[in-house]
Amino acid sequence: MAPSDGNMREKIRQVALESFTERGYDGTSLREIAEQLDVTKAALYYHFKSKDAILLSLIVELLDAMSELVAWGREQPFSPDFQDEMLDRVADLFFGDANRVVRLIQQNQPVLRSLAADAANKQVRDVGELKALIGEVITLMTPADCDLHTRMRIRTAVAAIIFGPITGEQLGDTLEASPDEQKKISLAIARELLAI
Amino acid sequence: MAPSDGNMREKIRQVALESFTERGYDGTSLREIAEQLDVTKAALYYHFKSKDAILLSLIVELLDAMSELVAWGREQPFSPDFQDEMLDRVADLFFGDANRVVRLIQQNQPVLRSLAADAANKQVRDVGELKALIGEVITLMTPADCDLHTRMRIRTAVAAIIFGPITGEQLGDTLEASPDEQKKISLAIARELLAI
DNA sequence: GTCTATAAGTAGATAGAC
DNA sequence: GTCTATCTACTTATAGAC
């Protein structure tokens, strides 16, 4: 095989993301990934030191974006405008490329749990961190003194944005609407929830 | 080992549900299940003809409950009261035992897809049917002539009920509330969405 | 950077004794 | 109903040639 043009690592990432969400992490063998790229299994090991490392590299991307978002949020004073702006940023993220990673995470939680377990020993980014980051986004969006009902409304609003892009397929209802339309309406509904 | 007391099949189901959601379907070997029950792998094969069959039997339970719900819904005339009643029934189901099966399904979609693929050949219940059933519940709850925004509000409301019991753990926010309280408030929020 | 070859392990499933 | 023993078919991962 001719040497790759230098972005084999990225190609592997993309094929892996596709395969992992399609047939699952466990259900995808490195052989399959290699075949799709017309290389051998062993070649993959040149670019990633293990199968786990491929999965991890996909998730770290989202982890980094969320870390940045939270860092920004921490420096903003709470206000309705802040809620709005935060919601917008979350939507930009999760209606973008990140939604495929969300699917990946949702569909492979057991694997990720075991990955997180030994991440602690290896000084790798903890995959479970994402949950904490989302939790903090919700906390940041929640006013100091508010009742349980209001807090759950905020949670529902954020969930609608984060899981919105993939609930359609999970719920089996058929909405004839472009992704952009869906994003706009999801945001509108989330705001309605915050405004009640 | 002494002969089981006659409900070994059910014991296997329960241990499997626990293990499948904890470590995933692929991540759970029949050996592990057998060990937890203090029997050997081979013994499982007396009760289930394959590993798939165990998984399937767990899901069919929810499938049956949903089929019943849809059958009931089809015979009701549409009205706001019907929406309310349907929401209640969905909540009873998904805040009950079914939520563990939802987790199971959500966390093992790739496996289920391949299971569904050959279900057609074997005259087994199609696992993907669940999506269609939920889709129909949403359709039944949706008035004849209504705009996209309203339809997405209804979808969001139903999603909040179905995924409500498990979004807490997925979103990493910490709500100090009993399951019963959460159910009540989730239903209230879903109704707020329908009432907008 | 990619290859062949193979190690070393584990999985699901079956046969047949008890 | 449960056991022991075994088969077949993978898997991830490594070693070393090119």
PDB file of N, CA and C (backbone and C1' of nucleotides) in Angstrom, chain B residues 1 4 40 42 46-47, chain D residues 1-6:
ATOM      1  N   MET B   1     -24.921 -29.063  41.212  1.00  0.00           N
ATOM      2  CA  MET B   1     -25.856 -28.076  41.786  1.00  0.00           C
ATOM      3  C   MET B   1     -27.254 -28.650  41.869  1.00  0.00           C
ATOM      4  N   SER B   4     -32.893 -26.094  40.188  1.00  0.00           N
ATOM      5  CA  SER B   4     -33.435 -24.803  40.602  1.00  0.00           C
ATOM      6  C   SER B   4     -34.873 -24.982  41.039  1.00  0.00           C
ATOM      7  N   THR B  40     -23.333 -23.377  35.739  1.00  0.00           N
ATOM      8  CA  THR B  40     -22.371 -23.279  34.648  1.00  0.00           C
ATOM      9  C   THR B  40     -23.045 -22.693  33.417  1.00  0.00           C
ATOM     10  N   ALA B  42     -23.298 -23.838  30.513  1.00  0.00           N
ATOM     11  CA  ALA B  42     -24.120 -24.802  29.771  1.00  0.00           C
ATOM     12  C   ALA B  42     -25.534 -24.878  30.322  1.00  0.00           C
ATOM     13  N   TYR B  46     -30.049 -24.573  28.742  1.00  0.00           N
ATOM     14  CA  TYR B  46     -31.275 -25.357  28.917  1.00  0.00           C
ATOM     15  C   TYR B  46     -32.488 -24.431  28.913  1.00  0.00           C
ATOM     16  N   HIS B  47     -32.304 -23.195  29.432  1.00  0.00           N
ATOM     17  CA  HIS B  47     -33.430 -22.271  29.599  1.00  0.00           C
ATOM     18  C   HIS B  47     -33.595 -21.315  28.424  1.00  0.00           C
TER      19      HIS B  47
ATOM     20  P    DG D   1     -37.080 -27.785  34.842  1.00  0.00           P
ATOM     21  O5'  DG D   1     -35.587 -27.674  35.367  1.00  0.00           O
ATOM     22  C5'  DG D   1     -34.807 -28.865  35.157  1.00  0.00           C
ATOM     23  C4'  DG D   1     -33.601 -28.748  36.012  1.00  0.00           C
ATOM     24  C3'  DG D   1     -32.696 -27.569  35.645  1.00  0.00           C
ATOM     25  O3'  DG D   1     -31.976 -27.195  36.813  1.00  0.00           O
ATOM     26  C1'  DG D   1     -31.628 -29.589  35.050  1.00  0.00           C
ATOM     27  P    DT D   2     -31.051 -25.900  36.829  1.00  0.00           P
ATOM     28  O5'  DT D   2     -29.563 -26.481  36.712  1.00  0.00           O
ATOM     29  C5'  DT D   2     -29.097 -27.335  37.751  1.00  0.00           C
ATOM     30  C4'  DT D   2     -27.917 -28.135  37.275  1.00  0.00           C
ATOM     31  C3'  DT D   2     -26.753 -27.300  36.702  1.00  0.00           C
ATOM     32  O3'  DT D   2     -25.722 -27.209  37.679  1.00  0.00           O
ATOM     33  C1'  DT D   2     -27.087 -29.370  35.549  1.00  0.00           C
ATOM     34  P    DC D   3     -24.293 -26.577  37.288  1.00  0.00           P
ATOM     35  O5'  DC D   3     -23.459 -27.816  36.704  1.00  0.00           O
ATOM     36  C5'  DC D   3     -23.025 -28.830  37.604  1.00  0.00           C
ATOM     37  C4'  DC D   3     -22.374 -29.971  36.847  1.00  0.00           C
ATOM     38  C3'  DC D   3     -21.122 -29.567  36.068  1.00  0.00           C
ATOM     39  O3'  DC D   3     -19.968 -29.738  36.888  1.00  0.00           O
ATOM     40  C1'  DC D   3     -22.564 -30.970  34.747  1.00  0.00           C
ATOM     41  P    DT D   4     -18.585 -29.073  36.443  1.00  0.00           P
ATOM     42  O5'  DT D   4     -17.969 -30.085  35.387  1.00  0.00           O
ATOM     43  C5'  DT D   4     -17.880 -31.496  35.671  1.00  0.00           C
ATOM     44  C4'  DT D   4     -17.318 -32.207  34.449  1.00  0.00           C
ATOM     45  C3'  DT D   4     -16.032 -31.576  33.896  1.00  0.00           C
ATOM     46  O3'  DT D   4     -15.142 -32.622  33.484  1.00  0.00           O
ATOM     47  C1'  DT D   4     -17.684 -31.571  32.205  1.00  0.00           C
ATOM     48  P    DA D   5     -13.636 -32.276  33.062  1.00  0.00           P
ATOM     49  O5'  DA D   5     -13.741 -32.341  31.474  1.00  0.00           O
ATOM     50  C5'  DA D   5     -14.571 -33.322  30.862  1.00  0.00           C
ATOM     51  C4'  DA D   5     -14.617 -33.076  29.366  1.00  0.00           C
ATOM     52  C3'  DA D   5     -13.364 -32.378  28.816  1.00  0.00           C
ATOM     53  O3'  DA D   5     -12.908 -33.111  27.682  1.00  0.00           O
ATOM     54  C1'  DA D   5     -15.306 -31.189  28.160  1.00  0.00           C
ATOM     55  P    DT D   6     -11.550 -32.675  26.947  1.00  0.00           P
ATOM     56  O5'  DT D   6     -12.152 -32.015  25.635  1.00  0.00           O
ATOM     57  C5'  DT D   6     -13.306 -32.622  25.021  1.00  0.00           C
ATOM     58  C4'  DT D   6     -13.888 -31.674  24.008  1.00  0.00           C
ATOM     59  C3'  DT D   6     -12.832 -30.905  23.199  1.00  0.00           C
ATOM     60  O3'  DT D   6     -12.987 -31.260  21.836  1.00  0.00           O
ATOM     61  C1'  DT D   6     -14.608 -29.493  23.868  1.00  0.00           C
TER      62       DT D   6
END
